[in-house]
Coordinates of C-alpha atoms in Angstrom, one line a residue:
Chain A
X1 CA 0.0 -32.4 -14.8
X2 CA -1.4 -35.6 -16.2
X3 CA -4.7 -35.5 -14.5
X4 CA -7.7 -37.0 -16.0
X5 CA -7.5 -38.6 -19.8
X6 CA -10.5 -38.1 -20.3
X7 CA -12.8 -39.7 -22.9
X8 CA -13.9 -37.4 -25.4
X9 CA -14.1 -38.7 -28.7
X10 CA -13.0 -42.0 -27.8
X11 CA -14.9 -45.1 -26.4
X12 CA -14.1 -46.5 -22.9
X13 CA -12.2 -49.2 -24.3
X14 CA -9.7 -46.8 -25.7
X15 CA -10.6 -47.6 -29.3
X16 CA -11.6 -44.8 -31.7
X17 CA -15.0 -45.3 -33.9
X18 CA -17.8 -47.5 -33.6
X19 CA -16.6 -50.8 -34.8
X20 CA -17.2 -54.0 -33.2
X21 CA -14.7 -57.3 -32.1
X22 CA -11.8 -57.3 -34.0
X23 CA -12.3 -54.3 -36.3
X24 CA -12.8 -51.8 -33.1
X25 CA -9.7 -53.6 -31.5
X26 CA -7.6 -53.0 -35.3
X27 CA -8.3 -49.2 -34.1
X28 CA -7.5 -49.0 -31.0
X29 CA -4.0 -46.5 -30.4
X30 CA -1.0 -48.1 -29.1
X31 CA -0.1 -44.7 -28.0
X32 CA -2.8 -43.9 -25.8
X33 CA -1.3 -44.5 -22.8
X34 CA 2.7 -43.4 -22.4
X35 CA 5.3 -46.5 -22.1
X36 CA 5.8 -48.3 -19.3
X37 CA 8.3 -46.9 -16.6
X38 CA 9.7 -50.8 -16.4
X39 CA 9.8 -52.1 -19.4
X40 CA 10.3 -55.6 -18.1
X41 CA 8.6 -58.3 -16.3
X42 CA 5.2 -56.9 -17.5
X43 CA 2.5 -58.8 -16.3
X44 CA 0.0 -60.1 -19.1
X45 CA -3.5 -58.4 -18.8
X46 CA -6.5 -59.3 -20.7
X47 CA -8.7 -56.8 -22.3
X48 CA -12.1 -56.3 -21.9
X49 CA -14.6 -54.3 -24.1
X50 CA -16.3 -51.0 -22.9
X51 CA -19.4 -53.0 -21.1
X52 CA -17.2 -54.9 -18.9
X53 CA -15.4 -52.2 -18.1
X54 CA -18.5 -49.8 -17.2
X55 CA -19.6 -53.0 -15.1
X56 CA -16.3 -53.4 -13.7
X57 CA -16.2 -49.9 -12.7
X58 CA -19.9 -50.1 -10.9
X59 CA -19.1 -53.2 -8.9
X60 CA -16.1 -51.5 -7.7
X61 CA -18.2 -48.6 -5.9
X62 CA -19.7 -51.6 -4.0
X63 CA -16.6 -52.0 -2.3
X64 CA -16.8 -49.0 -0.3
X65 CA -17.0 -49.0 3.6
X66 CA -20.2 -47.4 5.0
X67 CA -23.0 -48.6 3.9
X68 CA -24.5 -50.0 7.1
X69 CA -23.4 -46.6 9.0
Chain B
X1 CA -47.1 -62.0 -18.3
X2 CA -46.3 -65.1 -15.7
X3 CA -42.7 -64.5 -17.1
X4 CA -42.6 -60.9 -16.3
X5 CA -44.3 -62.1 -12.7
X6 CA -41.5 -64.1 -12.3
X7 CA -38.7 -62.1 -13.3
X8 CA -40.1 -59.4 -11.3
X9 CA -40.1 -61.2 -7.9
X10 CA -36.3 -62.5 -9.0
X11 CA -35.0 -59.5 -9.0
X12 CA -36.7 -58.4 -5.9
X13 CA -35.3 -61.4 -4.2
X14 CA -31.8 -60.8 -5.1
X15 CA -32.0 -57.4 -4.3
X16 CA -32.9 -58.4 -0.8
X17 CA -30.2 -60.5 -0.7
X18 CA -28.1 -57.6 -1.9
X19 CA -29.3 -54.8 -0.5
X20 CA -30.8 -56.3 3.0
X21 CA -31.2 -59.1 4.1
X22 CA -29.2 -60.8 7.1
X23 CA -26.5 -58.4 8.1
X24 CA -25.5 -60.3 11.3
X25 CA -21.9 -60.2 10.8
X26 CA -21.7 -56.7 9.5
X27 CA -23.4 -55.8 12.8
X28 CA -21.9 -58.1 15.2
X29 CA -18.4 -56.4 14.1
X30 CA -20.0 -52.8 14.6
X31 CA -20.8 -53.4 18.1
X32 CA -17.6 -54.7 19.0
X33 CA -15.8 -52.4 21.4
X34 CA -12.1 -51.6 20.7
X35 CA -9.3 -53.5 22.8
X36 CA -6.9 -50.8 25.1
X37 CA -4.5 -52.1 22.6
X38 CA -6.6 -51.1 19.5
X39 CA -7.1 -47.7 21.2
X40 CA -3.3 -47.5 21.8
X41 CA -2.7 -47.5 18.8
X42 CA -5.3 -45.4 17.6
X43 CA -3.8 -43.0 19.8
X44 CA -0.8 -43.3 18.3
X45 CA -1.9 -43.6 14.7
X46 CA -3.5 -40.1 14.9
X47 CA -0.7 -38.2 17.0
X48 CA 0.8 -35.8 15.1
X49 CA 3.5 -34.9 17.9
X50 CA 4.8 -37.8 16.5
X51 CA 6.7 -35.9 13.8
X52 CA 9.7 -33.8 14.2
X53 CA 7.8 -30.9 14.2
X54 CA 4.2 -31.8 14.9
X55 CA 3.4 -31.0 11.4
X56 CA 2.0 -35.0 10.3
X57 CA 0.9 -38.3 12.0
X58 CA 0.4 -41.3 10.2
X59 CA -3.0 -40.5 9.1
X60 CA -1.7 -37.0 7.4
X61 CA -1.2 -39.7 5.0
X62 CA -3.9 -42.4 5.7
X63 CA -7.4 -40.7 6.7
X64 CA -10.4 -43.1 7.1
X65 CA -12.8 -40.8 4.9
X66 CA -11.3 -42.2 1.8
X67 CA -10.2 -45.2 2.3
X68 CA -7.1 -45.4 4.6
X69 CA -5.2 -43.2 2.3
X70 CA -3.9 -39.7 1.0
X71 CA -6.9 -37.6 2.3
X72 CA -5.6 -34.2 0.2
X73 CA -7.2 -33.9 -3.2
X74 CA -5.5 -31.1 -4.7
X75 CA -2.1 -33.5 -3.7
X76 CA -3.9 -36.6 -5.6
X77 CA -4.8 -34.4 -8.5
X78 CA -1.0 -33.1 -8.3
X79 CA 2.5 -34.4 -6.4
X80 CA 0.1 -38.0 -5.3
X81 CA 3.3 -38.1 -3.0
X82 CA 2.5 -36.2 0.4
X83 CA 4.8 -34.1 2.0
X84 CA 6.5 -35.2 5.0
X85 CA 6.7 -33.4 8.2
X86 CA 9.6 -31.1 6.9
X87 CA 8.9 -28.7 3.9
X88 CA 10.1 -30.0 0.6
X89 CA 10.7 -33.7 1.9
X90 CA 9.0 -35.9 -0.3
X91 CA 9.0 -39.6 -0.6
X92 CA 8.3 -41.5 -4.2
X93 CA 5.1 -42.9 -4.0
X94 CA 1.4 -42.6 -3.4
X95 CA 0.3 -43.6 0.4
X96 CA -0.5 -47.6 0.1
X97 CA -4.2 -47.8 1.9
X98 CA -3.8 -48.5 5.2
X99 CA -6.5 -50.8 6.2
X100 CA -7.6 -54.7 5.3
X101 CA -4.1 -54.8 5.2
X102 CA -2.7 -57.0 8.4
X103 CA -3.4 -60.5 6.5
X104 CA -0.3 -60.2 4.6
X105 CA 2.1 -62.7 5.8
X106 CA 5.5 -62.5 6.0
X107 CA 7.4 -61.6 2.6
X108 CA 8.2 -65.3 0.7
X109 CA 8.9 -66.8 -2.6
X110 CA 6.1 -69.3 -3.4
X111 CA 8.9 -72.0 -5.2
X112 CA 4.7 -73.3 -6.6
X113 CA 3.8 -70.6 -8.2
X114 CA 7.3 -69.1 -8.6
X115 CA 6.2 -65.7 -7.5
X116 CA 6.8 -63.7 -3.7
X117 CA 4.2 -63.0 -1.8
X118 CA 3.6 -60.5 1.2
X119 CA 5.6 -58.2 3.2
X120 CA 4.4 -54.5 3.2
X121 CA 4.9 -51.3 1.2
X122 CA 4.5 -50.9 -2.2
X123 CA 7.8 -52.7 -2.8
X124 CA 7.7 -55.4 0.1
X125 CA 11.1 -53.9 2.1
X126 CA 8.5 -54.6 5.5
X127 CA 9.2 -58.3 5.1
X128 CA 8.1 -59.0 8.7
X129 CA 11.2 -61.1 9.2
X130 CA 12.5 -59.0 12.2
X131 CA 8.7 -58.5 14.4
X132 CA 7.2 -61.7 12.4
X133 CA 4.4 -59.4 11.9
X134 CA 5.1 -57.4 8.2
X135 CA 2.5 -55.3 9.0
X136 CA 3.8 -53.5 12.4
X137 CA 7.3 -53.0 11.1
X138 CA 5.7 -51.1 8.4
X139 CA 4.0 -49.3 11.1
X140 CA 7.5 -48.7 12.6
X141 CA 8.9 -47.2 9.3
X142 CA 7.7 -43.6 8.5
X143 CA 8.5 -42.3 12.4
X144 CA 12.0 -42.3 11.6
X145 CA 11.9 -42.0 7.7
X146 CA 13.2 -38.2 7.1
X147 CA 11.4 -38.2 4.4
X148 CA 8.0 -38.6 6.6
X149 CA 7.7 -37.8 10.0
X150 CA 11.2 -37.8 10.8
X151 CA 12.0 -38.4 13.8
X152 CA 15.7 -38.6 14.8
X153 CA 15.7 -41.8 16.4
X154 CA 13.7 -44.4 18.6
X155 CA 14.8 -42.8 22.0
X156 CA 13.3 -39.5 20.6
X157 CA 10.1 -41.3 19.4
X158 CA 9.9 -42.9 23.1
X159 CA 10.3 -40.0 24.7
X160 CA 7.3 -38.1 22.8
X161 CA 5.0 -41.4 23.6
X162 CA 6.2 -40.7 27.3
X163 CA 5.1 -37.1 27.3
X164 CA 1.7 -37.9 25.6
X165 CA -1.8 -38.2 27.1
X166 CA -1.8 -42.1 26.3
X167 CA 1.3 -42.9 28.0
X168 CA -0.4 -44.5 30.9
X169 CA -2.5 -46.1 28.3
X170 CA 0.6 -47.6 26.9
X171 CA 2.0 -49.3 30.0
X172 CA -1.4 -50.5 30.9
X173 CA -0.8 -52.3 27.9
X174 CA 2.4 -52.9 27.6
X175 CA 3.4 -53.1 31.4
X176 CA 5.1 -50.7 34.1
X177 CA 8.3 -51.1 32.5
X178 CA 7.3 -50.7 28.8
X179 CA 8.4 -47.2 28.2
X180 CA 11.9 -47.2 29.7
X181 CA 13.4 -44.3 27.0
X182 CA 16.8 -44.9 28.6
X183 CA 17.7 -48.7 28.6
X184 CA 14.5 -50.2 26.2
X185 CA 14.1 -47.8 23.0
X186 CA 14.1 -50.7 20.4
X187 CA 11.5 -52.6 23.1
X188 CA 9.5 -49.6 22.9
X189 CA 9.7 -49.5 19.4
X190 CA 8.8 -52.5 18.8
X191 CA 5.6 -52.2 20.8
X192 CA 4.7 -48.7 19.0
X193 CA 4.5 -50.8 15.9
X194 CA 3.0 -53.6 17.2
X195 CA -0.1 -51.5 18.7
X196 CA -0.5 -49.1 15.4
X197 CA -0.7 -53.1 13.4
X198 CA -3.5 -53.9 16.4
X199 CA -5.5 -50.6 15.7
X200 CA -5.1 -51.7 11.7
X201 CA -6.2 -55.0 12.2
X202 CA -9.7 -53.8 14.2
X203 CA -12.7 -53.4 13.3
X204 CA -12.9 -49.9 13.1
X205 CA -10.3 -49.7 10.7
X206 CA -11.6 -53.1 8.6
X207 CA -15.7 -53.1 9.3
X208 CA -16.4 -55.2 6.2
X209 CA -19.5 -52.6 6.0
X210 CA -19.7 -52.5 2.1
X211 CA -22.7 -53.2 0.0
X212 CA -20.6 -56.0 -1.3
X213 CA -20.3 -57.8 2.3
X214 CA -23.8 -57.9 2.8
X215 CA -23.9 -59.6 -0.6
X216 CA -21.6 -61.9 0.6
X217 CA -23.2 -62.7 3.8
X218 CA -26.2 -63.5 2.2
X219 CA -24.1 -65.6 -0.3
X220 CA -22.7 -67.7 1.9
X221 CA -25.6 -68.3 4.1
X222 CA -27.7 -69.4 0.5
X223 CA -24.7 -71.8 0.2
X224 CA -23.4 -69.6 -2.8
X225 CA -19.4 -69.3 -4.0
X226 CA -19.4 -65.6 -5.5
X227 CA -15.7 -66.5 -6.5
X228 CA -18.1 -69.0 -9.0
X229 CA -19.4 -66.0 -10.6
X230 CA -18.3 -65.7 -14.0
X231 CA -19.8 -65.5 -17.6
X232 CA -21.0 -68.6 -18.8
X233 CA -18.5 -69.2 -22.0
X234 CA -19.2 -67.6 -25.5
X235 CA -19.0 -64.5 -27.1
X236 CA -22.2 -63.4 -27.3
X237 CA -23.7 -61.0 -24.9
X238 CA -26.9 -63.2 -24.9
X239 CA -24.5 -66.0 -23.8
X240 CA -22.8 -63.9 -21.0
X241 CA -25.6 -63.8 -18.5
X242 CA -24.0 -66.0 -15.2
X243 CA -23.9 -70.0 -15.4
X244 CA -26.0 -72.2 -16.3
X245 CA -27.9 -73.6 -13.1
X246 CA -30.1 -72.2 -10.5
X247 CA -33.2 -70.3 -10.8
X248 CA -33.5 -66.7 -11.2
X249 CA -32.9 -65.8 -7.3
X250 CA -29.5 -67.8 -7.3
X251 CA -26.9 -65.5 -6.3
X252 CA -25.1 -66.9 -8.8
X253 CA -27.3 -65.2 -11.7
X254 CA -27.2 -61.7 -10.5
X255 CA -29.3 -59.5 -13.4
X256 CA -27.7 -56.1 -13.3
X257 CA -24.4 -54.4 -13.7
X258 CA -22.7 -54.8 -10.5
X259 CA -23.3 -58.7 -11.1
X260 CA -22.1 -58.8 -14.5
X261 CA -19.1 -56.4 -13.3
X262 CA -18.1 -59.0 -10.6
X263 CA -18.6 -61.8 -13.3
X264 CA -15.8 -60.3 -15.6
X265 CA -13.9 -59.4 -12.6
X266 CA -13.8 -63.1 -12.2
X267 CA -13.9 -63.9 -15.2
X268 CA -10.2 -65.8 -16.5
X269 CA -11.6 -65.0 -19.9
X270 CA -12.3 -61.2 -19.4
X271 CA -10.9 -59.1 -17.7
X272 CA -10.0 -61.5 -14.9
X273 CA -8.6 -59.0 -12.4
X274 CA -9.6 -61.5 -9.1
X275 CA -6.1 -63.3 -10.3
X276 CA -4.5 -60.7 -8.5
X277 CA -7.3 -59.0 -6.9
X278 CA -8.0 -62.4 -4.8
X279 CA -12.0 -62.9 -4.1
X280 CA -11.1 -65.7 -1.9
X281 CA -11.7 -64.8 1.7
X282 CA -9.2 -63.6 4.3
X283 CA -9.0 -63.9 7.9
X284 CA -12.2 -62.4 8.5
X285 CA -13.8 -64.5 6.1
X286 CA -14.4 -61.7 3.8
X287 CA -12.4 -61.5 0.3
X288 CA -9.8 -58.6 0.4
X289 CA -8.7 -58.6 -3.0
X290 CA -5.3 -59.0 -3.1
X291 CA -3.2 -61.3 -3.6
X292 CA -0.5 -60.2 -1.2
X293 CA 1.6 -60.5 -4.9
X294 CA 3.5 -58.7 -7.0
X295 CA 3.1 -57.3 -10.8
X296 CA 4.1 -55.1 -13.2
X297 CA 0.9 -53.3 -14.6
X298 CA 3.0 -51.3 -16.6
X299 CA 2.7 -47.9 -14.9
X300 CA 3.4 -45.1 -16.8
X301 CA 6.0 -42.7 -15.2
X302 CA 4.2 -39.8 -13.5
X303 CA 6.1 -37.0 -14.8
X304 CA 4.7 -34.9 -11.5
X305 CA 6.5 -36.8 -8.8
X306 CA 8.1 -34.4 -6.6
X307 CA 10.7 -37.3 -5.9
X308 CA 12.5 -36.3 -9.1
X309 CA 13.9 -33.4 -8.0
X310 CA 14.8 -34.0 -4.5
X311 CA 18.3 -33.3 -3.6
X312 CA 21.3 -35.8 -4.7
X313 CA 21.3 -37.3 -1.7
X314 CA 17.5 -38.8 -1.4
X315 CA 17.4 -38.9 -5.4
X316 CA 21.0 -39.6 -6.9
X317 CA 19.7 -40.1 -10.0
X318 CA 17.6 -37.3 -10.6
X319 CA 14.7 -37.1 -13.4
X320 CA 15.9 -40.4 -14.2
X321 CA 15.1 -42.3 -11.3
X322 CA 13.1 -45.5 -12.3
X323 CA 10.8 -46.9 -9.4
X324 CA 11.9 -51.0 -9.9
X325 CA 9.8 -51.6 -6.7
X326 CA 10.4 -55.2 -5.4
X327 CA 13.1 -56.0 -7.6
X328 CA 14.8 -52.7 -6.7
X329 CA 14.0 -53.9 -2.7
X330 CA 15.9 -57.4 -3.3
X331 CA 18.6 -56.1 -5.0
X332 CA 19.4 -53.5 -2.4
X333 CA 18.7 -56.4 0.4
X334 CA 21.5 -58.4 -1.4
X335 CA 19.9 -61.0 -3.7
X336 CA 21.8 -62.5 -6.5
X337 CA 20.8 -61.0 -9.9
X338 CA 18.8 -63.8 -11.2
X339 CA 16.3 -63.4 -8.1
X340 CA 16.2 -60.1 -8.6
X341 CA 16.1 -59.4 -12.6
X342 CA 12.6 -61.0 -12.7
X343 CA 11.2 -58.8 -10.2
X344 CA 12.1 -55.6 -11.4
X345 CA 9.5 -53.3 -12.2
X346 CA 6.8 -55.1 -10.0
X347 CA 4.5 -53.3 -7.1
X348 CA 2.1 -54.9 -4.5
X349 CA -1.4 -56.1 -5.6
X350 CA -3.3 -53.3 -3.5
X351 CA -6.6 -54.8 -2.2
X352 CA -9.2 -52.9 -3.8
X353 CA -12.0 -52.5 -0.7
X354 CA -12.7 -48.7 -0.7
X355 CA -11.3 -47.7 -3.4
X356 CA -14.0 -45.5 -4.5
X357 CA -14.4 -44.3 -1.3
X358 CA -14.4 -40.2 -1.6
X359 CA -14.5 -37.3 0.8
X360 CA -17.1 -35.5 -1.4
X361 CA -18.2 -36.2 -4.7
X362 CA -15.4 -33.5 -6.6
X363 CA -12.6 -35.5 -4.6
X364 CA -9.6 -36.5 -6.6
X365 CA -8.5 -39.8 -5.8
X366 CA -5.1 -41.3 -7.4
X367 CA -4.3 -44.9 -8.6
X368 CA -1.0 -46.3 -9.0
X369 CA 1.9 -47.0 -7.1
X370 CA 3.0 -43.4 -8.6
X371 CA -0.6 -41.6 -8.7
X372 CA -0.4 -42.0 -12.6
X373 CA -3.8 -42.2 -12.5
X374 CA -6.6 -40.1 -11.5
X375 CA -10.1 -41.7 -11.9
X376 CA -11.1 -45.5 -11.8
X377 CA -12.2 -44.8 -15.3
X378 CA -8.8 -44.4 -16.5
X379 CA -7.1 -46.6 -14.8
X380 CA -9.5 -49.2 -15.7
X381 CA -9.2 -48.2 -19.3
X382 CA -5.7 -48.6 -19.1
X383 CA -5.7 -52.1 -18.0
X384 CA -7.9 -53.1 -20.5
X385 CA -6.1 -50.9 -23.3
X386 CA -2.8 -53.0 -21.9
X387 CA -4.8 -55.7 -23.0
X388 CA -4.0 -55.0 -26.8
X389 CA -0.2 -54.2 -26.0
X390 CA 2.8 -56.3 -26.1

């Protein structure tokens, strides 16, 4: 089972240590994540540091359904 | 002090306007009643003697309490892929959400942007060509997959509508002569996925209720584009704060971490996921962010798909299957290799409305086409991490 990375010991943005802008980015493990299952046609993403991401991730719970029920 | 005065009633007033405020749309949708055809297929969406064996209906698959998708936690946390109405039938990927799905058009290649757009299913194979609707021929799909709810054929699935409770519902809809078994199957079927695409397309199913909608109403009526929310250029965090312009109760200069979240969501410079995850409004005039488009994220394999050891003949190839979603589709449906080639690998830009929503706060929800993933925060992580990969 593959569930659940988690994040111990790493920050959010996948990089180990403390560093900031390009240093912190130097560090960050190409291996984190297994390879793609297609290798080809992959789409080119952007990263984002660990703020954007924790902001990213909060203005997604706003998207839920319910909130006038 | 004046500044903290002022700052203080800012943040008040866009609270209102985030939290409160005028929620006339929200509620006008809420008291609209459901059409007979909504409740038809409702009715139908929720039958499981719709199966070959009563065991699943389509919400087995697609429950409301978490979004229009797989409802089973200990399944997200494990297989992702649900079951289908036999034992050890399994499909290859995670149940696509359900709802604030009907404004995808029929599948197309924009020759513009040089990229297709719509159809259903994770790999577009409803391309709404036959019913010109993509969304009730994938409605029509999983009665008669085997791998779902397996149904032998449309005469069998016509003659289990006769027998139910909403039969005379359905030709009150349809007509006296809508659920001739004998001479009309493929009418009937048609109109079975026709009415489960009506009961999609309501408002029960798509009540634009979030706290994001109320956002947006209040938006809009300030004369606001949210899509126009982004960070203002610059590095700096000091810099990052919302566009220059407006006072402090523009909509446009939102103060806390949901705003600056939608900001980089937008942002072309950060993390930019509204290129795909559209934040320009739909049908309803809400955003539904999607696209209706086609990527490759990158997916990892998820080594725990059941699909890989299916029998030869729903898996020929075994641990090595590869899931080459729309390409895969197109070259199956006949297109020449160089249509094809480029779209290997690619799934459909899910919209992302609800998809936090849990059943309890311990529920395990899975991201992915495959279920790779198992929190937002990973998946999240992984986008950005892909980021900093070739």
């Amino acid at each position: 089972m593959n569930g659940g990375l988690g994040m111990g010991g790493r920050g959010m943005d996948g990089c180990a240590g403390g560093g900031m802008g390009d240093m912190m980015e130097m560090m960050c493990d190409p291996e984190l994540f297994p390879a793609p299952e297609v290798d080809q046609n992959l789409a080119q993403m952007n990263h984002f540091n660990t703020m954007d991401q924790n902001n990213i991730l909060a203005f997604l719970k706003t998207l839920s359904d319910g909130y006038l029920d | 002090m004046k500044k903290l005065i002022f700052l203080l009633a800012g943040f008040i007033l866009v609270s209102v306007l985030f939290i409160g405020g005028f929620r006339s749309t929200a509620f006008a949708q809420e008291a609209e009643k459901i059409s007979s055809l909504e409740l038809l297929g409702k009715a139908i969406f929720f039958d499981t003697d719709l199966s070959v064996n009563g065991a699943q209906s389509c919400a087995t698959c697609h429950a409301p309490e978490v979004g229009w998708t797989g409802p089973d936690s200990q399944v997200n946390l494990g297989t992702v892929v649900y079951q289908g109405a036999l034992p050890n039938h399994f499909g290859n990927r995670k149940p696509p959400a359900s709802g604030y799905a009907g404004d995808s058009p029929v599948l197309f290649f924009d020759e513009g942007a040089g990229e297709w757009v719509g159809g259903m299913f994770w790999d577009g194979r409803a391309t709404g060509e036959i019913l010109g609707d993509p969304l009730a021929e994938q409605a029509q799909g999983p009665f008669l997959n085997p791998l779902e709810q397996a149904i032998p054929n449309a005469q069998v699935l016509c003659i289990r509508i006769k027998q139910a409770d909403y039969a005379g519902l359905f030709k009150e809809v349809w007509g006296d002569r809508s659920l001739d078994c004998a001479k009309d199957s493929a009418g009937v079927y048609e109109r079975i996925g026709r009415s489960v695409a009506a009961y999609e397309r309501s408002a029960e199913v798509n009540p634009f209720s979030s706290k994001f909608d109320i956002f947006w109403d209040n938006a809009v009526m300030a004369g606001k584009d949210v899509s126009k929310i982004k960070f203002s250029g610059g590095g700096g965090m000091g810099s990052g704060m919302g566009p220059g312009g407006g006072g402090i109760a523009d909509p446009n200069r939102w103060q806390n971490f949901r705003n600056l979240g939608l900001a980089a969501f937008n942002d072309p410079s950060r993390a930019n996921c509204a290129s795909c995850h559209s934040i320009e409004p739909g049908s309803a005039g809400y955003p539904l962010f999607t696209s209706f488009t086609y990527d490759n994220v990158g997916m990892p394999k998820n080594p725990d798909n059941p699909f890989y050891t299916m029998p030869e003949v729903w898996n020929p190839d075994g641990a090595d299957f590869v899931d080459y979603g729309l390409g895969g589709f197109l070259k199956g449906a006949g297109y020449p290799e160089v249509v094809y080639q480029q779209e290997l690998g690619k799934m459909k830009v899910p919209s992302l409305r609800n998809v936090d929503l849990h059943a309890s706060e311990d529920f395990v929800k899975a991201y992915g086409h495959n279920g790779y993933f198992k929190s937002l925060e990973d998946i999240i992580l992984f986008y950005s991490w892909r980021g900093l990969t070739p």
